[in-house]
PDB file of C-alpha atoms in Angstrom:
ATOM      1  CA  MET A 924     135.777  92.729 110.375  1.00 86.00           C
ATOM      2  CA  LEU A 925     136.543  90.012 112.890  1.00 90.00           C
ATOM      3  CA  VAL A 926     140.030  89.237 114.217  1.00 93.00           C
ATOM      4  CA  GLU A 927     140.206  85.954 116.126  1.00 93.00           C
ATOM      5  CA  ASP A 928     142.942  83.808 117.687  1.00 90.00           C
ATOM      6  CA  VAL A 929     142.275  80.075 117.328  1.00 91.00           C
ATOM      7  CA  GLU A 930     144.171  76.924 118.297  1.00 88.00           C
ATOM      8  CA  ILE A 931     144.192  74.541 115.359  1.00 82.00           C
ATOM      9  CA  ASP A 932     145.015  71.252 117.113  1.00 73.00           C
ATOM     10  CA  ALA A 933     145.397  71.142 120.872  1.00 60.00           C
ATOM     11  CA  SER A 934     146.401  67.445 120.796  1.00 60.00           C
ATOM     12  CA  ILE A 935     149.851  67.950 119.278  1.00 59.00           C
ATOM     13  CA  ALA A 936     152.897  68.755 121.387  1.00 60.00           C
ATOM     14  CA  ALA A 937     153.723  72.043 119.659  1.00 67.00           C
ATOM     15  CA  ARG A 938     150.747  74.372 119.873  1.00 75.00           C
ATOM     16  CA  ASP A 939     149.534  75.824 116.577  1.00 86.00           C
ATOM     17  CA  ILE A 940     147.791  79.097 117.350  1.00 90.00           C
ATOM     18  CA  ARG A 941     146.704  81.314 114.486  1.00 92.00           C
ATOM     19  CA  ARG A 942     145.293  84.786 114.115  1.00 92.00           C
ATOM     20  CA  ARG A 943     142.596  85.000 111.481  1.00 93.00           C
ATOM     21  CA  LEU A 944     140.815  87.809 109.699  1.00 92.00           C
ATOM     22  CA  ARG A 945     137.229  87.478 108.508  1.00 91.00           C
ATOM     23  CA  PHE A 946     134.878  89.984 106.895  1.00 86.00           C
ATOM     24  CA  LYS A 947     131.304  90.271 108.132  1.00 81.00           C
ATOM     25  CA  ARG A 948     129.982  90.084 104.575  1.00 78.00           C
ATOM     26  CA  MET A 949     131.584  86.616 104.212  1.00 80.00           C
ATOM     27  CA  PRO A 950     131.930  85.240 107.758  1.00 82.00           C
ATOM     28  CA  ASN A 951     132.719  81.679 106.640  1.00 82.00           C
ATOM     29  CA  LEU A 952     135.719  82.715 104.544  1.00 85.00           C
ATOM     30  CA  VAL A 953     139.096  83.180 106.232  1.00 89.00           C
ATOM     31  CA  GLN A 954     140.545  86.231 104.490  1.00 89.00           C
ATOM     32  CA  SER A 955     143.982  86.025 106.051  1.00 90.00           C
ATOM     33  CA  GLN A 956     145.819  84.165 108.786  1.00 92.00           C
ATOM     34  CA  VAL A 957     149.209  84.106 110.457  1.00 92.00           C
ATOM     35  CA  ARG A 958     150.766  81.777 112.981  1.00 92.00           C
ATOM     36  CA  LEU A 959     151.292  83.227 116.473  1.00 92.00           C
ATOM     37  CA  LEU A 960     154.589  82.629 118.275  1.00 89.00           C
ATOM     38  CA  PRO A 961     155.536  83.195 121.931  1.00 85.00           C
ATOM     39  CA  GLU A 962     157.257  86.499 122.571  1.00 78.00           C
ATOM     40  CA  SER A 963     160.453  85.591 124.430  1.00 69.00           C
ATOM     41  CA  SER A 964     160.578  88.849 126.354  1.00 60.00           C
ATOM     42  CA  GLU A 965     157.057  88.594 127.783  1.00 60.00           C
ATOM     43  CA  ALA A 966     155.525  85.430 129.195  1.00 63.00           C
ATOM     44  CA  GLY A 967     152.128  84.683 127.699  1.00 68.00           C
ATOM     45  CA  PHE A 968     152.429  87.305 124.959  1.00 83.00           C
ATOM     46  CA  LEU A 969     152.065  86.111 121.352  1.00 88.00           C
ATOM     47  CA  ARG A 970     153.383  87.836 118.246  1.00 90.00           C
ATOM     48  CA  PRO A 971     152.543  87.283 114.562  1.00 91.00           C
ATOM     49  CA  ASP A 972     154.996  85.090 112.661  1.00 91.00           C
ATOM     50  CA  THR A 973     155.449  87.271 109.599  1.00 85.00           C
ATOM     51  CA  GLY A 974     157.987  84.898 108.076  1.00 78.00           C
ATOM     52  CA  SER A 975     155.589  82.151 106.993  1.00 83.00           C
ATOM     53  CA  LEU A 976     152.736  81.784 104.501  1.00 94.00           C
ATOM     54  CA  ILE A 977     150.019  79.526 105.907  1.00 93.00           C
ATOM     55  CA  GLN A 978     146.982  80.754 103.964  1.00 94.00           C
ATOM     56  CA  PRO A 979     146.622  77.798 101.530  1.00 95.00           C
ATOM     57  CA  TYR A 980     146.950  79.686  98.249  1.00 97.00           C
ATOM     58  CA  LEU A 981     149.846  82.002  99.176  1.00 97.00           C
ATOM     59  CA  LEU A 982     152.678  79.487  98.720  1.00 97.00           C
ATOM     60  CA  PRO A 983     151.369  78.598  95.229  1.00 98.00           C
ATOM     61  CA  MET A 984     151.193  82.312  94.379  1.00 98.00           C
ATOM     62  CA  ALA A 985     154.809  82.719  95.466  1.00 98.00           C
ATOM     63  CA  ALA A 986     155.782  79.568  93.536  1.00 96.00           C
ATOM     64  CA  ALA A 987     154.497  81.193  90.343  1.00 96.00           C
ATOM     65  CA  LEU A 988     157.511  83.516  90.463  1.00 96.00           C
ATOM     66  CA  SER A 989     159.654  80.572  89.340  1.00 93.00           C
ATOM     67  CA  LEU A 990     158.233  81.067  85.847  1.00 92.00           C
ATOM     68  CA  ASN A 991     160.154  84.306  85.348  1.00 91.00           C
ATOM     69  CA  ALA A 992     163.031  83.516  87.712  1.00 91.00           C
ATOM     70  CA  PRO A 993     165.840  84.329  85.211  1.00 90.00           C
ATOM     71  CA  SER A 994     164.458  87.831  84.638  1.00 92.00           C
ATOM     72  CA  ILE A 995     164.038  88.426  88.375  1.00 94.00           C
ATOM     73  CA  ASP A 996     167.543  87.144  89.149  1.00 93.00           C
ATOM     74  CA  GLU A 997     169.006  89.384  86.450  1.00 93.00           C
ATOM     75  CA  SER A 998     167.250  92.395  87.972  1.00 94.00           C
ATOM     76  CA  PHE A 999     168.745  91.614  91.386  1.00 95.00           C
ATOM     77  CA  ARG A1000     172.211  91.173  89.861  1.00 93.00           C
ATOM     78  CA  SER A1001     171.951  94.558  88.183  1.00 94.00           C
ATOM     79  CA  GLY A1002     171.338  96.197  91.569  1.00 92.00           C
ATOM     80  CA  SER A1003     167.728  97.074  90.809  1.00 90.00           C
ATOM     81  CA  PRO A1004     165.384  94.996  93.025  1.00 92.00           C
ATOM     82  CA  PRO A1005     162.299  93.854  91.089  1.00 95.00           C
ATOM     83  CA  CYS A1006     158.975  95.512  91.898  1.00 97.00           C
ATOM     84  CA  ILE A1007     155.811  93.582  92.697  1.00 98.00           C
ATOM     85  CA  LEU A1008     152.306  95.031  92.848  1.00 97.00           C
ATOM     86  CA  CYS A1009     149.820  93.375  95.223  1.00 98.00           C
ATOM     87  CA  LEU A1010     146.117  94.099  94.720  1.00 97.00           C
ATOM     88  CA  GLY A1011     144.363  93.212  97.966  1.00 96.00           C
ATOM     89  CA  VAL A1012     146.375  93.293 101.178  1.00 95.00           C
ATOM     90  CA  GLY A1013     144.371  91.308 103.737  1.00 92.00           C
ATOM     91  CA  GLY A1014     146.627  90.688 106.729  1.00 93.00           C
ATOM     92  CA  GLY A1015     149.703  91.453 104.647  1.00 95.00           C
ATOM     93  CA  ALA A1016     151.490  88.087 104.955  1.00 95.00           C
ATOM     94  CA  LEU A1017     152.304  87.837 101.248  1.00 97.00           C
ATOM     95  CA  LEU A1018     153.556  91.426 101.060  1.00 97.00           C
ATOM     96  CA  THR A1019     155.769  90.996 104.111  1.00 96.00           C
ATOM     97  CA  SER A1020     157.256  87.771 102.736  1.00 96.00           C
ATOM     98  CA  LEU A1021     157.935  89.301  99.323  1.00 97.00           C
ATOM     99  CA  ARG A1022     159.750  92.193 100.965  1.00 97.00           C
ATOM    100  CA  SER A1023     161.557  90.470 103.852  1.00 95.00           C
ATOM    101  CA  HIS A1024     162.283  86.985 102.497  1.00 95.00           C
ATOM    102  CA  PHE A1025     162.901  87.763  98.830  1.00 96.00           C
ATOM    103  CA  GLY A1026     164.022  91.391  98.910  1.00 96.00           C
ATOM    104  CA  PHE A1027     161.481  92.724  96.401  1.00 97.00           C
ATOM    105  CA  HIS A1028     160.181  96.254  96.345  1.00 97.00           C
ATOM    106  CA  VAL A1029     156.461  95.884  97.040  1.00 98.00           C
ATOM    107  CA  LEU A1030     153.498  98.163  96.450  1.00 97.00           C
ATOM    108  CA  GLY A1031     150.320  97.057  98.233  1.00 97.00           C
ATOM    109  CA  ILE A1032     146.945  98.437  97.165  1.00 97.00           C
ATOM    110  CA  GLU A1033     143.913  98.141  99.437  1.00 96.00           C
ATOM    111  CA  ALA A1034     140.546  99.822  98.893  1.00 94.00           C
ATOM    112  CA  ASP A1035     139.608  99.828 102.580  1.00 93.00           C
ATOM    113  CA  ASP A1036     141.798 101.810 104.962  1.00 95.00           C
ATOM    114  CA  ALA A1037     140.325  99.841 107.879  1.00 94.00           C
ATOM    115  CA  VAL A1038     141.873  96.651 106.459  1.00 94.00           C
ATOM    116  CA  LEU A1039     145.315  98.285 106.402  1.00 95.00           C
ATOM    117  CA  SER A1040     144.813  99.414 109.991  1.00 95.00           C
ATOM    118  CA  VAL A1041     143.942  95.868 111.105  1.00 95.00           C
ATOM    119  CA  ALA A1042     146.880  94.397 109.164  1.00 95.00           C
ATOM    120  CA  THR A1043     149.263  96.840 110.827  1.00 95.00           C
ATOM    121  CA  ARG A1044     147.876  96.514 114.361  1.00 94.00           C
ATOM    122  CA  HIS A1045     147.167  92.786 114.512  1.00 93.00           C
ATOM    123  CA  PHE A1046     149.113  90.980 111.753  1.00 93.00           C
ATOM    124  CA  GLY A1047     152.556  92.573 111.854  1.00 92.00           C
ATOM    125  CA  LEU A1048     152.404  94.425 108.536  1.00 95.00           C
ATOM    126  CA  ALA A1049     154.886  97.313 108.534  1.00 94.00           C
ATOM    127  CA  LYS A1050     155.662  99.650 105.671  1.00 92.00           C
ATOM    128  CA  ASP A1051     159.134 101.007 104.901  1.00 94.00           C
ATOM    129  CA  GLU A1052     161.061 102.246 101.884  1.00 94.00           C
ATOM    130  CA  SER A1053     160.756  98.787 100.275  1.00 95.00           C
ATOM    131  CA  LEU A1054     157.100  98.191 101.134  1.00 97.00           C
ATOM    132  CA  GLN A1055     154.636 100.932 100.280  1.00 97.00           C
ATOM    133  CA  LEU A1056     150.909 100.891 100.996  1.00 97.00           C
ATOM    134  CA  LEU A1057     148.222 102.873  99.218  1.00 96.00           C
ATOM    135  CA  THR A1058     144.511 103.156  99.910  1.00 96.00           C
ATOM    136  CA  CYS A1059     142.771 103.355  96.555  1.00 95.00           C
ATOM    137  CA  ASP A1060     140.786 101.333  94.036  1.00 95.00           C
ATOM    138  CA  GLY A1061     143.358  98.897  92.676  1.00 94.00           C
ATOM    139  CA  ILE A1062     141.221  97.966  89.683  1.00 95.00           C
ATOM    140  CA  GLU A1063     140.980 101.609  88.617  1.00 94.00           C
ATOM    141  CA  LEU A1064     144.727 101.980  89.119  1.00 93.00           C
ATOM    142  CA  ILE A1065     145.452  99.017  86.852  1.00 94.00           C
ATOM    143  CA  ALA A1066     142.975 100.151  84.199  1.00 92.00           C
ATOM    144  CA  GLY A1067     144.776 103.499  84.197  1.00 90.00           C
ATOM    145  CA  TYR A1068     147.896 101.863  82.780  1.00 87.00           C
ATOM    146  CA  ALA A1069     145.987 101.302  79.535  1.00 81.00           C
ATOM    147  CA  GLN A1070     145.869 105.099  79.128  1.00 81.00           C
ATOM    148  CA  GLU A1071     149.438 105.802  80.223  1.00 75.00           C
ATOM    149  CA  ARG A1072     152.267 105.910  77.668  1.00 62.00           C
ATOM    150  CA  PRO A1073     154.882 105.016  78.737  1.00 61.00           C
ATOM    151  CA  PRO A1074     154.020 103.441  82.118  1.00 65.00           C
ATOM    152  CA  SER A1075     155.581 105.266  85.027  1.00 66.00           C
ATOM    153  CA  ARG A1076     156.525 101.967  86.679  1.00 74.00           C
ATOM    154  CA  LEU A1077     156.818  98.391  85.443  1.00 91.00           C
ATOM    155  CA  PHE A1078     156.303  95.362  87.676  1.00 96.00           C
ATOM    156  CA  HIS A1079     157.886  91.920  87.435  1.00 97.00           C
ATOM    157  CA  ALA A1080     154.681  90.500  88.888  1.00 98.00           C
ATOM    158  CA  ILE A1081     151.190  91.614  89.816  1.00 98.00           C
ATOM    159  CA  MET A1082     149.616  89.524  92.580  1.00 98.00           C
ATOM    160  CA  VAL A1083     145.809  89.675  92.689  1.00 98.00           C
ATOM    161  CA  ASP A1084     143.889  88.557  95.768  1.00 96.00           C
ATOM    162  CA  LEU A1085     140.475  90.167  95.320  1.00 94.00           C
ATOM    163  CA  ASP A1086     137.357  88.257  96.273  1.00 88.00           C
ATOM    164  CA  GLY A1087     133.681  89.028  96.193  1.00 80.00           C
ATOM    165  CA  GLU A1088     130.438  87.231  96.846  1.00 70.00           C
ATOM    166  CA  ASP A1089     127.979  85.687  94.429  1.00 65.00           C
ATOM    167  CA  PRO A1090     124.469  85.868  95.979  1.00 55.00           C
ATOM    168  CA  MET A1091     123.729  82.346  94.751  1.00 61.00           C
ATOM    169  CA  LYS A1092     127.099  80.587  94.941  1.00 64.00           C
ATOM    170  CA  GLY A1093     129.081  82.274  97.722  1.00 71.00           C
ATOM    171  CA  ALA A1094     132.678  83.481  97.534  1.00 80.00           C
ATOM    172  CA  ILE A1095     134.222  84.128  94.144  1.00 88.00           C
ATOM    173  CA  ALA A1096     137.639  85.445  93.087  1.00 92.00           C
ATOM    174  CA  PRO A1097     138.709  87.538  91.357  1.00 95.00           C
ATOM    175  CA  THR A1098     135.857  90.028  91.437  1.00 92.00           C
ATOM    176  CA  ALA A1099     133.789  90.580  88.305  1.00 91.00           C
ATOM    177  CA  GLU A1100     135.151  94.127  88.068  1.00 94.00           C
ATOM    178  CA  PHE A1101     138.648  92.757  87.494  1.00 96.00           C
ATOM    179  CA  LEU A1102     137.548  90.721  84.479  1.00 95.00           C
ATOM    180  CA  HIS A1103     137.134  93.699  82.163  1.00 95.00           C
ATOM    181  CA  ARG A1104     139.146  94.156  78.989  1.00 95.00           C
ATOM    182  CA  SER A1105     140.459  97.569  80.077  1.00 94.00           C
ATOM    183  CA  VAL A1106     141.742  96.085  83.350  1.00 96.00           C
ATOM    184  CA  LEU A1107     143.491  93.133  81.709  1.00 97.00           C
ATOM    185  CA  LEU A1108     145.038  95.414  79.089  1.00 95.00           C
ATOM    186  CA  GLY A1109     146.200  97.747  81.850  1.00 95.00           C
ATOM    187  CA  ALA A1110     147.688  94.809  83.758  1.00 96.00           C
ATOM    188  CA  LYS A1111     149.611  93.674  80.693  1.00 95.00           C
ATOM    189  CA  LEU A1112     150.967  97.179  80.079  1.00 94.00           C
ATOM    190  CA  ALA A1113     151.942  97.566  83.746  1.00 94.00           C
ATOM    191  CA  LEU A1114     154.133  94.464  83.586  1.00 95.00           C
ATOM    192  CA  HIS A1115     157.797  94.090  82.683  1.00 93.00           C
ATOM    193  CA  GLU A1116     158.372  92.405  79.294  1.00 92.00           C
ATOM    194  CA  HIS A1117     158.913  89.123  81.160  1.00 93.00           C
ATOM    195  CA  GLY A1118     156.322  89.877  83.838  1.00 96.00           C
ATOM    196  CA  ILE A1119     153.495  87.694  85.097  1.00 98.00           C
ATOM    197  CA  LEU A1120     150.005  88.272  86.451  1.00 98.00           C
ATOM    198  CA  VAL A1121     149.269  85.901  89.361  1.00 99.00           C
ATOM    199  CA  ILE A1122     145.660  85.507  90.490  1.00 98.00           C
ATOM    200  CA  ASN A1123     143.966  83.687  93.347  1.00 97.00           C
ATOM    201  CA  VAL A1124     140.897  82.042  91.795  1.00 97.00           C
ATOM    202  CA  ILE A1125     137.786  80.816  93.580  1.00 94.00           C
ATOM    203  CA  SER A1126     135.412  79.753  90.823  1.00 86.00           C
ATOM    204  CA  SER A1127     131.688  79.195  91.074  1.00 77.00           C
ATOM    205  CA  GLY A1128     132.107  76.356  88.597  1.00 81.00           C
ATOM    206  CA  GLU A1129     134.162  75.195  85.624  1.00 87.00           C
ATOM    207  CA  ALA A1130     132.132  77.374  83.253  1.00 89.00           C
ATOM    208  CA  PHE A1131     133.299  80.504  85.112  1.00 89.00           C
ATOM    209  CA  TYR A1132     136.914  79.352  84.970  1.00 94.00           C
ATOM    210  CA  LYS A1133     136.753  78.500  81.269  1.00 94.00           C
ATOM    211  CA  ARG A1134     135.369  81.958  80.505  1.00 94.00           C
ATOM    212  CA  MET A1135     138.283  83.447  82.434  1.00 95.00           C
ATOM    213  CA  ILE A1136     140.781  81.403  80.440  1.00 97.00           C
ATOM    214  CA  LYS A1137     139.201  82.418  77.138  1.00 97.00           C
ATOM    215  CA  LEU A1138     139.311  86.097  78.116  1.00 97.00           C
ATOM    216  CA  PHE A1139     142.909  86.006  79.373  1.00 98.00           C
ATOM    217  CA  ARG A1140     144.156  84.360  76.170  1.00 98.00           C
ATOM    218  CA  LYS A1141     143.184  87.533  74.296  1.00 97.00           C
ATOM    219  CA  PHE A1142     145.739  89.565  76.258  1.00 97.00           C
ATOM    220  CA  PHE A1143     148.510  87.238  77.429  1.00 98.00           C
ATOM    221  CA  CYS A1144     150.995  85.012  75.639  1.00 96.00           C
ATOM    222  CA  GLU A1145     150.912  81.971  77.933  1.00 96.00           C
ATOM    223  CA  LEU A1146     148.700  80.767  80.775  1.00 97.00           C
ATOM    224  CA  TYR A1147     149.619  78.433  83.631  1.00 96.00           C
ATOM    225  CA  GLN A1148     147.750  77.099  86.635  1.00 97.00           C
ATOM    226  CA  ILE A1149     148.591  75.659  90.031  1.00 98.00           C
ATOM    227  CA  GLN A1150     146.133  73.516  91.957  1.00 96.00           C
ATOM    228  CA  VAL A1151     146.197  74.548  95.615  1.00 96.00           C
ATOM    229  CA  GLY A1152     144.828  71.206  96.792  1.00 91.00           C
ATOM    230  CA  ASN A1153     142.170  72.469  99.188  1.00 89.00           C
ATOM    231  CA  GLY A1154     139.227  71.926  96.852  1.00 87.00           C
ATOM    232  CA  GLU A1155     138.498  75.646  96.702  1.00 90.00           C
ATOM    233  CA  ASN A1156     141.374  77.722  95.332  1.00 94.00           C
ATOM    234  CA  ARG A1157     143.620  77.543  92.332  1.00 96.00           C
ATOM    235  CA  VAL A1158     146.206  80.004  91.066  1.00 98.00           C
ATOM    236  CA  LEU A1159     146.128  81.284  87.491  1.00 98.00           C
ATOM    237  CA  VAL A1160     149.315  82.752  86.007  1.00 98.00           C
ATOM    238  CA  ALA A1161     149.301  84.874  82.846  1.00 98.00           C
ATOM    239  CA  ALA A1162     152.633  85.666  81.162  1.00 97.00           C
ATOM    240  CA  VAL A1163     153.322  88.678  78.956  1.00 96.00           C
ATOM    241  CA  SER A1164     155.905  86.782  76.879  1.00 94.00           C
ATOM    242  CA  PRO A1165     156.797  83.080  76.480  1.00 91.00           C
ATOM    243  CA  VAL A1166     158.431  81.741  79.612  1.00 85.00           C
ATOM    244  CA  GLY A1167     158.163  77.967  79.299  1.00 65.00           C
ATOM    245  CA  PHE A1168     159.472  76.004  82.229  1.00 58.00           C
ATOM    246  CA  VAL A1169     162.693  77.168  83.802  1.00 55.00           C
ATOM    247  CA  ALA A1170     165.502  74.710  83.065  1.00 56.00           C
ATOM    248  CA  GLU A1171     166.423  72.520  86.014  1.00 58.00           C
ATOM    249  CA  GLU A1172     170.003  73.793  86.084  1.00 58.00           C
ATOM    250  CA  LEU A1173     168.756  77.382  86.316  1.00 58.00           C
ATOM    251  CA  LYS A1174     166.456  76.412  89.164  1.00 55.00           C
ATOM    252  CA  GLN A1175     169.322  74.922  91.106  1.00 60.00           C
ATOM    253  CA  GLN A1176     171.651  77.863  90.534  1.00 70.00           C
ATOM    254  CA  GLY A1177     169.257  80.788  90.738  1.00 83.00           C
ATOM    255  CA  HIS A1178     168.922  83.016  93.787  1.00 90.00           C
ATOM    256  CA  LEU A1179     165.134  83.202  93.506  1.00 93.00           C
ATOM    257  CA  TYR A1180     164.694  79.439  93.349  1.00 91.00           C
ATOM    258  CA  GLU A1181     166.754  79.007  96.504  1.00 92.00           C
ATOM    259  CA  LYS A1182     164.528  81.522  98.267  1.00 95.00           C
ATOM    260  CA  LEU A1183     161.398  79.733  97.055  1.00 95.00           C
ATOM    261  CA  LYS A1184     162.819  76.425  98.286  1.00 93.00           C
ATOM    262  CA  GLU A1185     163.529  77.910 101.728  1.00 94.00           C
ATOM    263  CA  LEU A1186     159.890  78.976 101.921  1.00 94.00           C
ATOM    264  CA  GLY A1187     158.608  75.495 101.023  1.00 94.00           C
ATOM    265  CA  CYS A1188     157.375  76.187  97.480  1.00 95.00           C
ATOM    266  CA  GLU A1189     159.011  73.236  95.684  1.00 93.00           C
ATOM    267  CA  ARG A1190     155.942  70.998  95.465  1.00 95.00           C
ATOM    268  CA  PHE A1191     153.906  73.842  94.004  1.00 96.00           C
ATOM    269  CA  ILE A1192     156.641  74.666  91.482  1.00 93.00           C
ATOM    270  CA  ASP A1193     156.482  71.032  90.390  1.00 92.00           C
ATOM    271  CA  ALA A1194     152.680  71.322  90.137  1.00 95.00           C
ATOM    272  CA  ILE A1195     152.722  74.212  87.636  1.00 94.00           C
ATOM    273  CA  GLU A1196     150.980  73.170  84.427  1.00 94.00           C
ATOM    274  CA  LYS A1197     150.363  74.985  81.180  1.00 94.00           C
ATOM    275  CA  VAL A1198     146.728  75.725  80.383  1.00 94.00           C
TER     276      VAL A1198
END
């Protein structure tokens, strides 16, 4: 793994310095990044800004939560914070935002303990009673829900950020191992009745994406997508039950929508389209 601090544009008045994480197996792909801010107590010392999502596809992934906003808001009102499962931790920016900005209970699953160590030491990820971290095979964990009756824990959302490498075509997400029937069935069973599966997609071509869509339709009621706008990523959202588009009045009144707006997700909420 490589952790690097880079200045994005030295010509602007306010410096934009970011800390990035890359894996040696895919050196051209930025796995995670956070903005660095001056530490007021120590001149010249920079600290990770854990309150922002600057990796291009993370805001769209957060925006997907608007699809089941009424269910999430109801859970908060009942005094039971919704739970979100994150497969793939990276630098932990999404997990930290879900916990700190929204108030979710978050379970992060990472197969490589070294990644969790880097996220904790260099990217500001910190676990507590609302943010738990486990080192295990997340795909096996999800597939296990297909064998478990009833599930020990239901999630309002499962966020999947798992990438691999195609020898011929480069980076691809999600990994081929995730696209198994047992895994998708397990994901569906692990979700709340109004839950959603949110996936970062890097496709090797439209044929790959169309095969994904065809497979997901066999397990989920509705599919939505969000174009990230960087020419590489898109976000696929699979819903357990019909969600439709949240009524405008609910968006304006709901607690979750206000939190999404504060984070800068509005344009991606508007970009959600049914597949």
